[in-house]
Short mmCIF file of C-alpha atoms (C1' of nucleotides) in Angstrom, two decimals:
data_model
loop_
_atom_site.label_atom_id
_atom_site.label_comp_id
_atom_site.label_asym_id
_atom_site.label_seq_id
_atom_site.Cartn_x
_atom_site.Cartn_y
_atom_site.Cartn_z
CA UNK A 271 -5.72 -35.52 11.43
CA UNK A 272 -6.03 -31.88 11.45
CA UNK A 273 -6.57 -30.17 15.31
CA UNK A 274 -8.28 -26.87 16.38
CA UNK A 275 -8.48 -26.21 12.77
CA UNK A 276 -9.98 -22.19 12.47
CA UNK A 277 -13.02 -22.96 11.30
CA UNK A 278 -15.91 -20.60 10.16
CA UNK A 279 -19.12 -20.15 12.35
CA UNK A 280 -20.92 -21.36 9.03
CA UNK A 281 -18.65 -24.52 9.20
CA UNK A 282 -19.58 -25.41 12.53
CA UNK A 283 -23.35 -24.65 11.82
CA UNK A 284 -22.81 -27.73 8.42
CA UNK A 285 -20.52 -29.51 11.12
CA UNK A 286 -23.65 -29.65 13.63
CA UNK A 287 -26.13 -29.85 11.44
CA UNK A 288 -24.60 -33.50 9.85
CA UNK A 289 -23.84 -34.07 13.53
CA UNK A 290 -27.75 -34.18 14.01
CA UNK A 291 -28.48 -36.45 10.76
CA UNK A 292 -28.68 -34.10 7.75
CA UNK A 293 -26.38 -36.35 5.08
CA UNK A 294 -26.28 -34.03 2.04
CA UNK A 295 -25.90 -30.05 1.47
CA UNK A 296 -29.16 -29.36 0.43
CA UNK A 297 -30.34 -31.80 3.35
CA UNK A 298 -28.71 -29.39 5.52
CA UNK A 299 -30.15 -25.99 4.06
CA UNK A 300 -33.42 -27.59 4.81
CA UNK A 301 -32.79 -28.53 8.50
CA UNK A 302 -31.30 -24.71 8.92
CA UNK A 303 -34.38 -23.34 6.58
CA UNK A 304 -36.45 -25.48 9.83
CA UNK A 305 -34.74 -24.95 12.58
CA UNK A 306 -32.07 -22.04 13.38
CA UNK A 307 -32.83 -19.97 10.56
CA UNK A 308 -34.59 -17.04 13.24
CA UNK A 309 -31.40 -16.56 14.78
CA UNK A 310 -28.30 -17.83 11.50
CA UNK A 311 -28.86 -18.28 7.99
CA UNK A 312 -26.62 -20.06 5.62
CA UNK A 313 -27.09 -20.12 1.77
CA UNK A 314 -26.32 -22.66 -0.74
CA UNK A 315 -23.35 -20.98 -1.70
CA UNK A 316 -21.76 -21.88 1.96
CA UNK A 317 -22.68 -24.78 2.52
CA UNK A 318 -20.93 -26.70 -0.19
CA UNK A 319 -17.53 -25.13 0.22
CA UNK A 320 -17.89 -25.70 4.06
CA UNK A 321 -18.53 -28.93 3.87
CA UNK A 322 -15.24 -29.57 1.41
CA UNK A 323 -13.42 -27.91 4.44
CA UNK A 324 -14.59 -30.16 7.23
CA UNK A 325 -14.29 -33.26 5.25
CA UNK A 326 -10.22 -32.18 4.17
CA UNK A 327 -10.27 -31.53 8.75
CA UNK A 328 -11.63 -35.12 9.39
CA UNK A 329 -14.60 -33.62 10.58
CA UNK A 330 -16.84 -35.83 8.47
CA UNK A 331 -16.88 -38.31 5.53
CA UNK A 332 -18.36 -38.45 2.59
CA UNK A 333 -19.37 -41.18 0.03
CA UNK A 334 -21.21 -41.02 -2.77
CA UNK A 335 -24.62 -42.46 -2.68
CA UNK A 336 -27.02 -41.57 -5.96
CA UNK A 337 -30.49 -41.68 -6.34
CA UNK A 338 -31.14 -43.66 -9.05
CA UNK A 339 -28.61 -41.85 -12.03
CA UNK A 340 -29.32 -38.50 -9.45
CA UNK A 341 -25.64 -37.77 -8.37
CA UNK A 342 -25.87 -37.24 -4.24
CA UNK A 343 -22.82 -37.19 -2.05
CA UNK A 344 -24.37 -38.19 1.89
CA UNK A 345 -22.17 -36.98 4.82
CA UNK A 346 -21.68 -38.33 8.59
CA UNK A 347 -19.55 -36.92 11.40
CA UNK A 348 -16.30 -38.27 12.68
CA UNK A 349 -15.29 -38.70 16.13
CA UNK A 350 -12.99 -36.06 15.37
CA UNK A 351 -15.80 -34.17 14.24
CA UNK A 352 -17.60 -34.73 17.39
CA UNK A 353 -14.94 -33.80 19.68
CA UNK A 354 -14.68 -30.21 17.60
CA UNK A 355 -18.27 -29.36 17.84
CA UNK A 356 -17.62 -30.26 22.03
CA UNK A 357 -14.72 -27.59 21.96
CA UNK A 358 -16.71 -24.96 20.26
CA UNK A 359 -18.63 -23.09 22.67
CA UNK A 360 -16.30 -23.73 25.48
CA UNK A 361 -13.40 -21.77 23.17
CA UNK A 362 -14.87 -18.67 22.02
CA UNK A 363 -15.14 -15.44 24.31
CA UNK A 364 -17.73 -13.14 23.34
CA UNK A 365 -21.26 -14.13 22.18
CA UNK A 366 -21.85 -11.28 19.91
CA UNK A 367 -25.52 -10.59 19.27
CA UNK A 368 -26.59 -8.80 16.22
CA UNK A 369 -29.75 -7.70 15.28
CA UNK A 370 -30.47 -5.50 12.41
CA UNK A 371 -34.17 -4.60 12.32
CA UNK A 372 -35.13 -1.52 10.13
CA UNK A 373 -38.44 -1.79 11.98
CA UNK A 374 -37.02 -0.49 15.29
CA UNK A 375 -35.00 2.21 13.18
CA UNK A 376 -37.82 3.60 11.76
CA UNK A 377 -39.75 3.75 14.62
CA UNK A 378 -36.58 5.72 16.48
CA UNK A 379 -37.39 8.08 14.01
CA UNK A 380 -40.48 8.35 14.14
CA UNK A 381 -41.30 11.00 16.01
CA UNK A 382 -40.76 13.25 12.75
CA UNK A 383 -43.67 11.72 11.25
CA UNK A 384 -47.23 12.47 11.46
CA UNK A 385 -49.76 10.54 14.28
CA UNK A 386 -51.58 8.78 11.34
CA UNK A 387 -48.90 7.13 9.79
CA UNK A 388 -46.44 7.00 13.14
CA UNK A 389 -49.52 4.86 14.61
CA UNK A 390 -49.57 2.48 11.37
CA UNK A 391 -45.78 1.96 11.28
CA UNK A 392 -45.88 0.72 15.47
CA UNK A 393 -48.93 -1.78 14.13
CA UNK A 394 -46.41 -2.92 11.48
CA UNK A 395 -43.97 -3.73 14.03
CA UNK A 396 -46.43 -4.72 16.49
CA UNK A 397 -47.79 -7.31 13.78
CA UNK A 398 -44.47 -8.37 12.50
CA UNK A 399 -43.63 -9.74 16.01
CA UNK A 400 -47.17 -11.17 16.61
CA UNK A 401 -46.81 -13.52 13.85
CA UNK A 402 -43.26 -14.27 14.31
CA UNK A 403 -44.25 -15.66 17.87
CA UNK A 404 -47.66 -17.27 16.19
CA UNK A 405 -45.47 -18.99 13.63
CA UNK A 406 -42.97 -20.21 16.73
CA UNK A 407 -45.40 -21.21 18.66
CA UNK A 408 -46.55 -23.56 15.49
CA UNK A 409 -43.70 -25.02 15.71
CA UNK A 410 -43.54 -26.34 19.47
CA UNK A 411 -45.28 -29.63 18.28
CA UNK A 412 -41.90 -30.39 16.70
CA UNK A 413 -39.80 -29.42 19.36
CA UNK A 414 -41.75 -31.25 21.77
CA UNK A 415 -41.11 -34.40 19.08
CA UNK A 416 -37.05 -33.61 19.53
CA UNK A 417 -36.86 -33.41 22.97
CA UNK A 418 -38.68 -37.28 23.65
CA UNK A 419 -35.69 -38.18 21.17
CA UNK A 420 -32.76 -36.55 24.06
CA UNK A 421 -32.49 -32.94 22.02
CA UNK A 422 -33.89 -30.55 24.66
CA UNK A 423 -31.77 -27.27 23.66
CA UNK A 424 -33.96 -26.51 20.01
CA UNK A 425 -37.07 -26.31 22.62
CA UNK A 426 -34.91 -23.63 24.14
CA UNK A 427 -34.12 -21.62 21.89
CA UNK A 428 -37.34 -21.94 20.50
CA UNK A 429 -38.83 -20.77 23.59
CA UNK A 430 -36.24 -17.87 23.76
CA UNK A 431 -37.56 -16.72 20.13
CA UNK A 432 -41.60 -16.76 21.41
CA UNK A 433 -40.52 -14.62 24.58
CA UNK A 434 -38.97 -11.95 22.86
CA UNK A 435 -41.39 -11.45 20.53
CA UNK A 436 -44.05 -11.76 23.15
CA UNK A 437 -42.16 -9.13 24.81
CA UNK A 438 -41.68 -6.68 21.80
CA UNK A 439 -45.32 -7.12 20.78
CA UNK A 440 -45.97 -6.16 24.74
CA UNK A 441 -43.53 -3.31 24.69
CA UNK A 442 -45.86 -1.78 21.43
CA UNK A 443 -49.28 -2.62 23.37
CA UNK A 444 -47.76 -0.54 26.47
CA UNK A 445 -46.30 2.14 24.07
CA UNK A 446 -49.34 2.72 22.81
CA UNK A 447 -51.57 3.00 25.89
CA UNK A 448 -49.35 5.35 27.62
CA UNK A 449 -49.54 7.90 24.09
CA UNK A 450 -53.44 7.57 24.01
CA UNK A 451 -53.42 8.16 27.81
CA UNK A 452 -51.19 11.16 27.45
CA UNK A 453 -52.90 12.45 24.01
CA UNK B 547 -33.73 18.76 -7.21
CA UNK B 548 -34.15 14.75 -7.11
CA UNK B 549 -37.23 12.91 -5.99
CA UNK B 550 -37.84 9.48 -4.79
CA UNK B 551 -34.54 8.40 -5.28
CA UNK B 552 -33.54 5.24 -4.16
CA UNK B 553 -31.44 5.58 -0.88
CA UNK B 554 -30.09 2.33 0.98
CA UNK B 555 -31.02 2.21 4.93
CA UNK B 556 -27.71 3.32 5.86
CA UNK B 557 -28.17 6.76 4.01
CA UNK B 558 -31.71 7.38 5.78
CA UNK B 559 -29.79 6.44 9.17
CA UNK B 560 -27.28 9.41 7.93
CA UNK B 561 -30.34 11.55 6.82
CA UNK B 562 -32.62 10.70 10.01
CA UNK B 563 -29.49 11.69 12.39
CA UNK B 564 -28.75 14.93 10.26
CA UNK B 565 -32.85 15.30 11.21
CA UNK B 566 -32.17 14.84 14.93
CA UNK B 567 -29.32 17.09 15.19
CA UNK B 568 -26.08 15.59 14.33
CA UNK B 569 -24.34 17.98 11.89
CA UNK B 570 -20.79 16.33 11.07
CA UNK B 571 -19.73 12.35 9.81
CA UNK B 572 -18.12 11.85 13.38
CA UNK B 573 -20.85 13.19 15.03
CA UNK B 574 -23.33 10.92 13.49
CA UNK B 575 -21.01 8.44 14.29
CA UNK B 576 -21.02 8.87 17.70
CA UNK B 577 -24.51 9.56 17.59
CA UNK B 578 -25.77 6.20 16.36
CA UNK B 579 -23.09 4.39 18.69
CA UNK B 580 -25.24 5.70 21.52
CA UNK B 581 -28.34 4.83 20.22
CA UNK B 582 -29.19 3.02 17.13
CA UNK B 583 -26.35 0.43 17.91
CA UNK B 584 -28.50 -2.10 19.38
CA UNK B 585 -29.88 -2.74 16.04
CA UNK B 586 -28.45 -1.03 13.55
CA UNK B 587 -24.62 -0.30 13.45
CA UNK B 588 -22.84 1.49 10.62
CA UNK B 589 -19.31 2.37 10.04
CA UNK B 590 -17.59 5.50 9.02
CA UNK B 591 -16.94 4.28 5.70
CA UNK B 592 -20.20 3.79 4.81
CA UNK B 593 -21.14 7.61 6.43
CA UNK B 594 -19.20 9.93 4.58
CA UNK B 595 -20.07 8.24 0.85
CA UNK B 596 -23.58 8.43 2.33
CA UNK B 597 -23.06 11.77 3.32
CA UNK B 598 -22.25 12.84 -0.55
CA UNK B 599 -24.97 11.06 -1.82
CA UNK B 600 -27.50 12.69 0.12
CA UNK B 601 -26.22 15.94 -0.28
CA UNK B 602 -26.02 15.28 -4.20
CA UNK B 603 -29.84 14.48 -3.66
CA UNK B 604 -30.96 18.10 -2.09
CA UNK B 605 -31.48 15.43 1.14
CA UNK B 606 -28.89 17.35 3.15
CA UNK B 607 -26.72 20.55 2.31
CA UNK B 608 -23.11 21.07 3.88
CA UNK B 609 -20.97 23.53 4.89
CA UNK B 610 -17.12 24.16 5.43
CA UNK B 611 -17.16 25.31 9.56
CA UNK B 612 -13.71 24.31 10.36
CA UNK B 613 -12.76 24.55 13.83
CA UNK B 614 -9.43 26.34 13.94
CA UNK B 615 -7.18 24.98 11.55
CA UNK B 616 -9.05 21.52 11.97
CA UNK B 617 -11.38 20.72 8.65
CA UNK B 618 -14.81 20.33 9.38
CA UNK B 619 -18.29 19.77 7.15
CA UNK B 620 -21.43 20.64 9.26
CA UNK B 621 -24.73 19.48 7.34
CA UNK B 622 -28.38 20.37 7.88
CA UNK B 623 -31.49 18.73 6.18
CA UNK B 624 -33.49 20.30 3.84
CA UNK B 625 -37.03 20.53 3.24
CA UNK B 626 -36.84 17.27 1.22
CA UNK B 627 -34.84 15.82 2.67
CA UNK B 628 -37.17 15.70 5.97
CA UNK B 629 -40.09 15.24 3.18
CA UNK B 630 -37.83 11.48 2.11
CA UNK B 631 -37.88 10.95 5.72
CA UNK B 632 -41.30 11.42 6.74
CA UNK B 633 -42.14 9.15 3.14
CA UNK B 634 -39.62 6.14 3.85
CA UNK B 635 -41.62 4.38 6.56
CA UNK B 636 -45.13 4.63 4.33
CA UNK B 637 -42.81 3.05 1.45
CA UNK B 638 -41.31 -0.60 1.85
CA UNK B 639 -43.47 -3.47 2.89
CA UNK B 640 -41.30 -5.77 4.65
CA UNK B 641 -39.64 -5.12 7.70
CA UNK B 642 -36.67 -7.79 8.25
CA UNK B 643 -35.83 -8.41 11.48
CA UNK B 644 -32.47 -10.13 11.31
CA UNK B 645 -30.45 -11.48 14.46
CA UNK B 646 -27.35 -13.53 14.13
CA UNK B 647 -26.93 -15.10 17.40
CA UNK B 648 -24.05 -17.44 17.60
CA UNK B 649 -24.68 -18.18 21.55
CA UNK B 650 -28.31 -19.21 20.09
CA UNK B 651 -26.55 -21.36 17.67
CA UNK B 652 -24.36 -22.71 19.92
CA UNK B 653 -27.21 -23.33 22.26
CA UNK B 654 -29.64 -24.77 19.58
CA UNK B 655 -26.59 -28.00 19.29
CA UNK B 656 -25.76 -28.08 23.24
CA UNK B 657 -27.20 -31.56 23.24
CA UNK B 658 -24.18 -32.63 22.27
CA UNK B 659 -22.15 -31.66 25.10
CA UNK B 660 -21.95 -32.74 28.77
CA UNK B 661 -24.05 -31.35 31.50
CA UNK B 662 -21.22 -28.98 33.20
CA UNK B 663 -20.52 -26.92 29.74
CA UNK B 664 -24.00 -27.02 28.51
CA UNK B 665 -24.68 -25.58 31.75
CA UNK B 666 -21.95 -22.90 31.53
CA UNK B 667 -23.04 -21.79 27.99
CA UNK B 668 -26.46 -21.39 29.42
CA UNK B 669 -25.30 -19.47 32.16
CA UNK B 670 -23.40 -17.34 29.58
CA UNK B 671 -25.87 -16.60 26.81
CA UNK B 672 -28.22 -15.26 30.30
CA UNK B 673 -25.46 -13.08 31.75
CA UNK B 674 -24.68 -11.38 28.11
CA UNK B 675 -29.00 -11.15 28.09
CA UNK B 676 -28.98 -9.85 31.63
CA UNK B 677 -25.98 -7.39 31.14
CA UNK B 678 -27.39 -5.95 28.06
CA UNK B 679 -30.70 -5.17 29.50
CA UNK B 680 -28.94 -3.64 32.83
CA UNK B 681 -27.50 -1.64 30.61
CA UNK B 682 -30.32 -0.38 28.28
CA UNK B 683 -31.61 0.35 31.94
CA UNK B 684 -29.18 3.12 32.47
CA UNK B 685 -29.92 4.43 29.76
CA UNK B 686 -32.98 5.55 30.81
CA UNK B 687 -32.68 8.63 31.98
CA UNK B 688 -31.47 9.91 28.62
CA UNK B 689 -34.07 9.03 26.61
CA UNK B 690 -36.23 10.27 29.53
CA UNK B 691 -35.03 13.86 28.82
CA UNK B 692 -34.80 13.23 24.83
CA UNK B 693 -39.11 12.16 25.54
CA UNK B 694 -39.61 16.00 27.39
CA UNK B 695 -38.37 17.46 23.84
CA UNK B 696 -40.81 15.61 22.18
CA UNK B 697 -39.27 12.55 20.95
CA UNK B 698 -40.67 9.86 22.59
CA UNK B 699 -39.88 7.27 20.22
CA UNK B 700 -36.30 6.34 20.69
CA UNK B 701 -37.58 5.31 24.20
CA UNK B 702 -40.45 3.08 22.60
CA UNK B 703 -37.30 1.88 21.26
CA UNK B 704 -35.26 1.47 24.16
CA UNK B 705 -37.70 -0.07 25.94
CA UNK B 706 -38.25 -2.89 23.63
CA UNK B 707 -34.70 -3.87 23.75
CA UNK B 708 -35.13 -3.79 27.46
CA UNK B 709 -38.13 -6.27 27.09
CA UNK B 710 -36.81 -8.84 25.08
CA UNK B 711 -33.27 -8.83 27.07
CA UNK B 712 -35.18 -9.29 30.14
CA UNK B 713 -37.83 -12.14 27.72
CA UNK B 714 -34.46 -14.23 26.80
CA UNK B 715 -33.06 -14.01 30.56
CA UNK B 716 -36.63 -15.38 31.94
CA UNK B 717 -36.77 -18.05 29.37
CA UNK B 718 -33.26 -19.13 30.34
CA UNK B 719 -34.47 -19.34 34.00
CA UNK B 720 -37.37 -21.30 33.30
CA UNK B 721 -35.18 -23.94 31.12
CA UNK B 722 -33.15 -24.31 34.02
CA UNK B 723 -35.72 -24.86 36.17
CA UNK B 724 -37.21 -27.22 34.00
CA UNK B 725 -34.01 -29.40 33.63
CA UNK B 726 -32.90 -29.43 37.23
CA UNK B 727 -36.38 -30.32 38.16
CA UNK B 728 -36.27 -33.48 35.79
CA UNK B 729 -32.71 -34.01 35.37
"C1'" DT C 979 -46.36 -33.14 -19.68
"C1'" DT C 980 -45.47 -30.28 -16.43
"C1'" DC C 981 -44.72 -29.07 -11.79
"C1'" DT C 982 -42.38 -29.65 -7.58
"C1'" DC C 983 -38.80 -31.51 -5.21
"C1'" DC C 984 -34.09 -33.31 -4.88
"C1'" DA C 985 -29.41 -32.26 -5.73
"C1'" DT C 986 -24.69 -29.97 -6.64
"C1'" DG C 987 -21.76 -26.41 -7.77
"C1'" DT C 988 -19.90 -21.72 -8.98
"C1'" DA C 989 -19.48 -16.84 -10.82
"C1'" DA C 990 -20.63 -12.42 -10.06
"C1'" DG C 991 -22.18 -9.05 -7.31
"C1'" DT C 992 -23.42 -6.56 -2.90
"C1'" DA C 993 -22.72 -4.97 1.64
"C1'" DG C 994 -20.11 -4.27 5.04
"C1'" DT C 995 -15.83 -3.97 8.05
"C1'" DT C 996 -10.97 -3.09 9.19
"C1'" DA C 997 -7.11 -0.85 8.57
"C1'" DC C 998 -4.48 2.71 6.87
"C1'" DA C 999 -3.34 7.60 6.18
"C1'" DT C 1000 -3.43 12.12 8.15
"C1'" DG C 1001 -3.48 15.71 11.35
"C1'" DA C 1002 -5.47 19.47 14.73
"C1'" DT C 1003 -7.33 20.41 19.48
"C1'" DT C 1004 -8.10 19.91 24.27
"C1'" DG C 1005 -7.26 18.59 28.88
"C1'" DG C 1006 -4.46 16.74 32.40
"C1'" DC D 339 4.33 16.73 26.43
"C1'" DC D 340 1.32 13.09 26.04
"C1'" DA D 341 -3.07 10.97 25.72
"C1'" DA D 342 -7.66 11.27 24.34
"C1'" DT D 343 -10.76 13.21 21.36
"C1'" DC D 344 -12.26 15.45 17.11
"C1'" DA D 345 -12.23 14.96 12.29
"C1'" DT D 346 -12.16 13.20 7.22
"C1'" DG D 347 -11.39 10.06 3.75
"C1'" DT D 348 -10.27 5.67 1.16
"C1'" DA D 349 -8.19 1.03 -0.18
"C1'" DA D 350 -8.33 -3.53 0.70
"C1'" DC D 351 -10.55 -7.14 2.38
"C1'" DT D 352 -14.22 -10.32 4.21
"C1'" DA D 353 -18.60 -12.26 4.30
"C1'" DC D 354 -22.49 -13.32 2.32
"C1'" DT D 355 -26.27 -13.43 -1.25
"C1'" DT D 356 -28.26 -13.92 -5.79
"C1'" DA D 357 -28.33 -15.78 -9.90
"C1'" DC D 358 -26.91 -18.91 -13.17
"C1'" DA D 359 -26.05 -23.58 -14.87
"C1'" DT D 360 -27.54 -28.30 -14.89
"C1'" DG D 361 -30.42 -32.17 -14.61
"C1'" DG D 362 -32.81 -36.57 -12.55
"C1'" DA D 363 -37.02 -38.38 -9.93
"C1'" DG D 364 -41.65 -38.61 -8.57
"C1'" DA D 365 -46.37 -37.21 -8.55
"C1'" DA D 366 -50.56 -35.36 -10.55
#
DNA sequence: TTCTCCATGTAAGTAGTTACATGATTGG
DNA sequence: CCAATCATGTAACTACTTACATGGAGAA
């Protein structure tokens, strides 16, 4: 069996995602599509090929389990696997974190535009992150469903996506009372 | 002279930083690794095809200005070009905000771990939070002096990365709270 | 019967980075 | 004289997305 096999962040997102029950790919774009997809996405396209990779490690193993004549090929994690997704965080150094948010470049720029449309473009953003923390906050039902079952960590990061969004939606409100303060 | 033309978002970083000041590829550069960077990055090879492109638009026009025997292409914008600028935040409708955050991910499956390491990832993703937003801090002052010439937007900006650095570091106090309280 | 969901897989394209190639200037 | 900085440009590569291709199952 294959050890500290290089794999792919994407691999390790399929690797804990069938960790956590999803069986098949497109189970697994779901769960992501439910769960992580505000801070990693993951098409189709990677999943599939990932999951080849981690079964050829010993990471999981597949069998093929149709739906009626529907072909379906269901997944489950190895102890091997297990052990891997263990020795993942603990490895890696730095904890990049990207963000790439045309929102807060336009508004960097904004001070070429006009006050009419440089006050609609902050609502934008302002509204963007109001309900993106609305839609989070929807969503704490579930969490609070995962957590009675031993996951505690999604409720986290859950909670980590409602506070910065809070916060950005604060930073606008302040923004904008100190500008109609000063004129 | 072209109108409308469809630029990509690095090109109207290019064009918004000729705007501000930044006449040559390298300074631009430079120029959005001490601002922009925390969330939008862009690399020299996408600048100087950018550069072209914009220039081939009316956006920008360049000029040879070697300094001694060292080649050297200073641009300015043009009257359309800050015209493009002033229209591209009235245009699109959506406004992405995309973070890839693997010490989320990694976070999001720390169930699976024991306490000591889930701990210690914790403790990591908060430090990187708490480090970044230290040093957004000191950079303050600069966008302090960029607000008495009249832009006072890169420090709405700047203080919104401040916010949710200092949103993420709370919320991983108040987990930890939370689990040494039950656990 | 027709729509939505379940399900897998890949080819082609886009976007971006890293690395290479080159060389002058400035400051210690 | 050596290191850091200023400066431009591109080829190769990596990562990821979109679109295509296919089709069964279940519900309305």
């Amino acid at each position: 069996v294959a050890n500290d096999l290089e794999l792919s962040t994407p691999a390790y997102v399929v690797l804990g995602m069938v960790g956590l029950g999803a069986r098949s790919g497109y189970e697994i774009k779901r769960t992501v599509d439910l769960s992580i997809r505000f801070f990693w996405t993951i098409s189709q396209a990677q999943i599939y090929p990932s999951l080849g990779q981690l079964e050829a490690a010993g990471y999981i193993t597949g069998r093929d389990e149709p739906l009626g004549r529907r072909p379906r090929r269901v997944f489950e994690i190895t102890p091997e696997g297990e052990r891997a997704l263990r020795v993942w965080p603990e490895s890696a150094g730095e904890l990049p974190f990207e963000l790439r948010d045309i929102g807060m470049v336009k508004l960097f720029f904004a001070d070429a535009l006009d006050p009419g449309p440089a006050r609609a473009l902050l609502g934008a953003v302002r509204r963007r992150s109001d309900e993106r923390a609305a839609l989070l906050r929807s969503i704490r039902p579930t969490a609070e469903g995962a957590e009675e079952e031993g996951n505690v960590f999604p409720g986290l990061t859950l909670e980590m996506g409602i506070a910065f969004h809070e916060a950005m939606v604060d930073a606008c409100d302040a923004f904008e009372r100190r500008i109609s303060r000063e004129g």
